[in-house]
Amino acid sequence: MHRDAFIMAGRSEDDGDTSVLTATKPKTKRPPLYKVLLLNDDFTPMEFVVHVLERFFGLNHAQAFEIMLTVHKKGVAVVGVFSHEIAETKVAQVMDFARRHQHPLQCTMEKEE
Ligand code: TYC
């Protein structure tokens, strides 16, 4: 990691040196990651949510069922963490699939930290 940036300004003992040295960190920032969240509602069938989690998030049945239950009980859960573009695609896929099946299931994304 390149977290070492420092600035040195001249003239420590007044020797007349007015030089200024700077070292800047190479800015290779990793792109931010985004949490994809699934929200609870009172109408979407549990089996539909499990299917969504298997289909769009590559979870096996047990993992999908567990996350669905977490959302059902707590109201929301993170179902995955992705780049901005992948997260946007997942959200769009889930929202479109839910709409086509006339379920009010909501999926959103949120920047990590
Ligand atoms: N609460 C829904 C029910 O009782 C199930 C459900 C779980 C809905 C997760 C949405 O993201 C969800 N049928």
PDB file of C-alpha atoms and ligand atoms in Angstrom:
ATOM      1  CA  MET A   1       0.000   0.000   0.000  1.00  0.00           C
ATOM      2  CA  HIS A   2       1.183   3.522  -0.710  1.00  0.00           C
ATOM      3  CA  ARG A   3       0.033   5.443   2.287  1.00  0.00           C
ATOM      4  CA  ASP A   4       3.328   7.310   2.804  1.00  0.00           C
ATOM      5  CA  ALA A   5       2.983  10.928   1.848  1.00  0.00           C
ATOM      6  CA  PHE A   6       5.030  13.675   3.424  1.00  0.00           C
ATOM      7  CA  ILE A   7       5.848  17.286   2.924  1.00  0.00           C
ATOM      8  CA  MET A   8       9.081  18.940   4.115  1.00  0.00           C
ATOM      9  CA  ALA A   9       9.384  22.695   4.150  1.00  0.00           C
ATOM     10  CA  GLY A  10      12.892  24.171   4.393  1.00  0.00           C
ATOM     11  CA  ARG A  11      14.295  26.594   7.026  1.00  0.00           C
ATOM     12  CA  SER A  12      14.634  24.427  10.142  1.00  0.00           C
ATOM     13  CA  GLU A  13      17.589  26.390  11.679  1.00  0.00           C
ATOM     14  CA  ASP A  14      17.392  29.662   9.818  1.00  0.00           C
ATOM     15  CA  ASP A  15      20.108  28.928   7.278  1.00  0.00           C
ATOM     16  CA  GLY A  16      18.377  30.868   4.553  1.00  0.00           C
ATOM     17  CA  ASP A  17      17.362  27.725   2.704  1.00  0.00           C
ATOM     18  CA  THR A  18      13.975  28.381   1.151  1.00  0.00           C
ATOM     19  CA  SER A  19      13.758  25.057  -0.673  1.00  0.00           C
ATOM     20  CA  VAL A  20      10.608  22.957  -0.457  1.00  0.00           C
ATOM     21  CA  LEU A  21      10.623  19.231  -1.028  1.00  0.00           C
ATOM     22  CA  THR A  22       7.481  17.278  -1.522  1.00  0.00           C
ATOM     23  CA  ALA A  23       6.826  13.603  -1.976  1.00  0.00           C
ATOM     24  CA  THR A  24       3.366  12.644  -3.126  1.00  0.00           C
ATOM     25  CA  LYS A  25       1.931   9.184  -2.910  1.00  0.00           C
ATOM     26  CA  PRO A  26       1.329   7.368  -6.170  1.00  0.00           C
ATOM     27  CA  LYS A  27      -2.454   7.544  -6.421  1.00  0.00           C
ATOM     28  CA  THR A  28      -3.501   4.035  -7.301  1.00  0.00           C
ATOM     29  CA  LYS A  29      -6.790   4.007  -5.401  1.00  0.00           C
ATOM     30  CA  ARG A  30      -8.685   0.767  -5.533  1.00  0.00           C
ATOM     31  CA  PRO A  31     -12.207   1.317  -6.899  1.00  0.00           C
ATOM     32  CA  PRO A  32     -14.901   1.403  -4.199  1.00  0.00           C
ATOM     33  CA  LEU A  33     -17.018  -1.688  -3.580  1.00  0.00           C
ATOM     34  CA  TYR A  34     -20.788  -1.727  -3.250  1.00  0.00           C
ATOM     35  CA  LYS A  35     -22.998  -3.835  -1.015  1.00  0.00           C
ATOM     36  CA  VAL A  36     -26.113  -5.198  -2.672  1.00  0.00           C
ATOM     37  CA  LEU A  37     -28.989  -5.252  -0.176  1.00  0.00           C
ATOM     38  CA  LEU A  38     -32.236  -7.177  -0.281  1.00  0.00           C
ATOM     39  CA  LEU A  39     -35.211  -5.699   1.594  1.00  0.00           C
ATOM     40  CA  ASN A  40     -38.052  -7.506   3.291  1.00  0.00           C
ATOM     41  CA  ASP A  41     -41.705  -7.017   2.384  1.00  0.00           C
ATOM     42  CA  ASP A  42     -44.916  -8.739   3.416  1.00  0.00           C
ATOM     43  CA  PHE A  43     -45.887 -10.144   0.022  1.00  0.00           C
ATOM     44  CA  THR A  44     -43.036 -11.665  -1.949  1.00  0.00           C
ATOM     45  CA  PRO A  45     -43.097 -15.448  -1.455  1.00  0.00           C
ATOM     46  CA  MET A  46     -40.124 -16.921   0.391  1.00  0.00           C
ATOM     47  CA  GLU A  47     -39.502 -19.438  -2.413  1.00  0.00           C
ATOM     48  CA  PHE A  48     -39.299 -16.596  -4.939  1.00  0.00           C
ATOM     49  CA  VAL A  49     -36.626 -14.839  -2.879  1.00  0.00           C
ATOM     50  CA  VAL A  50     -34.665 -18.080  -2.532  1.00  0.00           C
ATOM     51  CA  HIS A  51     -34.857 -18.533  -6.287  1.00  0.00           C
ATOM     52  CA  VAL A  52     -33.609 -14.970  -6.877  1.00  0.00           C
ATOM     53  CA  LEU A  53     -30.640 -15.532  -4.589  1.00  0.00           C
ATOM     54  CA  GLU A  54     -29.736 -18.794  -6.347  1.00  0.00           C
ATOM     55  CA  ARG A  55     -30.240 -17.379  -9.819  1.00  0.00           C
ATOM     56  CA  PHE A  56     -28.532 -13.994  -9.585  1.00  0.00           C
ATOM     57  CA  PHE A  57     -26.075 -14.414  -6.729  1.00  0.00           C
ATOM     58  CA  GLY A  58     -24.817 -17.949  -7.340  1.00  0.00           C
ATOM     59  CA  LEU A  59     -25.801 -19.188  -3.895  1.00  0.00           C
ATOM     60  CA  ASN A  60     -26.651 -22.808  -3.223  1.00  0.00           C
ATOM     61  CA  HIS A  61     -30.099 -23.593  -1.846  1.00  0.00           C
ATOM     62  CA  ALA A  62     -29.025 -23.688   1.803  1.00  0.00           C
ATOM     63  CA  GLN A  63     -27.150 -20.361   1.574  1.00  0.00           C
ATOM     64  CA  ALA A  64     -30.051 -18.766  -0.299  1.00  0.00           C
ATOM     65  CA  PHE A  65     -32.591 -19.993   2.253  1.00  0.00           C
ATOM     66  CA  GLU A  66     -30.462 -18.699   5.124  1.00  0.00           C
ATOM     67  CA  ILE A  67     -30.113 -15.197   3.654  1.00  0.00           C
ATOM     68  CA  MET A  68     -33.804 -15.089   2.749  1.00  0.00           C
ATOM     69  CA  LEU A  69     -34.648 -15.904   6.386  1.00  0.00           C
ATOM     70  CA  THR A  70     -32.253 -13.211   7.631  1.00  0.00           C
ATOM     71  CA  VAL A  71     -34.007 -10.613   5.446  1.00  0.00           C
ATOM     72  CA  HIS A  72     -37.419 -11.913   6.565  1.00  0.00           C
ATOM     73  CA  LYS A  73     -36.473 -11.598  10.248  1.00  0.00           C
ATOM     74  CA  LYS A  74     -34.212  -8.511  10.275  1.00  0.00           C
ATOM     75  CA  GLY A  75     -35.690  -6.510   7.408  1.00  0.00           C
ATOM     76  CA  VAL A  76     -32.555  -6.302   5.274  1.00  0.00           C
ATOM     77  CA  ALA A  77     -29.351  -8.213   4.515  1.00  0.00           C
ATOM     78  CA  VAL A  78     -26.269  -7.843   2.375  1.00  0.00           C
ATOM     79  CA  VAL A  79     -26.403 -10.465  -0.344  1.00  0.00           C
ATOM     80  CA  GLY A  80     -23.077  -9.655  -1.986  1.00  0.00           C
ATOM     81  CA  VAL A  81     -20.309  -7.081  -2.482  1.00  0.00           C
ATOM     82  CA  PHE A  82     -19.326  -6.054  -6.010  1.00  0.00           C
ATOM     83  CA  SER A  83     -17.819  -3.357  -8.213  1.00  0.00           C
ATOM     84  CA  HIS A  84     -20.190  -0.497  -9.055  1.00  0.00           C
ATOM     85  CA  GLU A  85     -21.017  -1.904 -12.480  1.00  0.00           C
ATOM     86  CA  ILE A  86     -21.658  -5.458 -11.313  1.00  0.00           C
ATOM     87  CA  ALA A  87     -23.724  -4.253  -8.334  1.00  0.00           C
ATOM     88  CA  GLU A  88     -25.850  -2.091 -10.661  1.00  0.00           C
ATOM     89  CA  THR A  89     -26.403  -5.055 -12.950  1.00  0.00           C
ATOM     90  CA  LYS A  90     -27.447  -7.340 -10.063  1.00  0.00           C
ATOM     91  CA  VAL A  91     -29.890  -4.732  -8.721  1.00  0.00           C
ATOM     92  CA  ALA A  92     -31.390  -4.205 -12.177  1.00  0.00           C
ATOM     93  CA  GLN A  93     -31.709  -7.968 -12.768  1.00  0.00           C
ATOM     94  CA  VAL A  94     -33.462  -8.540  -9.435  1.00  0.00           C
ATOM     95  CA  MET A  95     -35.778  -5.534  -9.781  1.00  0.00           C
ATOM     96  CA  ASP A  96     -36.714  -6.507 -13.338  1.00  0.00           C
ATOM     97  CA  PHE A  97     -37.293 -10.167 -12.436  1.00  0.00           C
ATOM     98  CA  ALA A  98     -39.454  -9.195  -9.430  1.00  0.00           C
ATOM     99  CA  ARG A  99     -41.459  -6.705 -11.502  1.00  0.00           C
ATOM    100  CA  ARG A 100     -42.055  -9.258 -14.258  1.00  0.00           C
ATOM    101  CA  HIS A 101     -43.441 -11.638 -11.623  1.00  0.00           C
ATOM    102  CA  GLN A 102     -45.448  -8.844  -9.993  1.00  0.00           C
ATOM    103  CA  HIS A 103     -43.709  -9.103  -6.624  1.00  0.00           C
ATOM    104  CA  PRO A 104     -42.784  -5.955  -4.682  1.00  0.00           C
ATOM    105  CA  LEU A 105     -39.303  -7.259  -3.797  1.00  0.00           C
ATOM    106  CA  GLN A 106     -36.784  -4.415  -3.456  1.00  0.00           C
ATOM    107  CA  CYS A 107     -33.045  -4.590  -4.044  1.00  0.00           C
ATOM    108  CA  THR A 108     -30.642  -1.677  -3.610  1.00  0.00           C
ATOM    109  CA  MET A 109     -26.924  -0.943  -3.494  1.00  0.00           C
ATOM    110  CA  GLU A 110     -24.822   1.067  -1.080  1.00  0.00           C
ATOM    111  CA  LYS A 111     -21.193   2.141  -1.169  1.00  0.00           C
ATOM    112  CA  GLU A 112     -19.034   0.199   1.247  1.00  0.00           C
ATOM    113  CA  GLU A 113     -17.509   2.297   4.134  1.00  0.00           C
TER     114      GLU A 113
HETATM  115  N1  TYC B   1     -41.510 -11.577   4.262  1.00  0.00           N
HETATM  116  C1  TYC B   1     -41.821 -12.411   3.099  1.00  0.00           C
HETATM  117  C2  TYC B   1     -42.914 -13.400   3.458  1.00  0.00           C
HETATM  118  O1  TYC B   1     -43.216 -13.595   4.636  1.00  0.00           O
HETATM  119  C3  TYC B   1     -40.597 -13.181   2.613  1.00  0.00           C
HETATM  120  C4  TYC B   1     -39.493 -12.299   2.114  1.00  0.00           C
HETATM  121  C5  TYC B   1     -38.173 -12.568   2.483  1.00  0.00           C
HETATM  122  C6  TYC B   1     -39.761 -11.217   1.278  1.00  0.00           C
HETATM  123  C7  TYC B   1     -37.132 -11.783   1.988  1.00  0.00           C
HETATM  124  C8  TYC B   1     -38.727 -10.413   0.800  1.00  0.00           C
HETATM  125  O2  TYC B   1     -36.383  -9.946   0.669  1.00  0.00           O
HETATM  126  C9  TYC B   1     -37.411 -10.709   1.152  1.00  0.00           C
HETATM  127  N2  TYC B   1     -43.516 -14.027   2.453  1.00  0.00           N
END
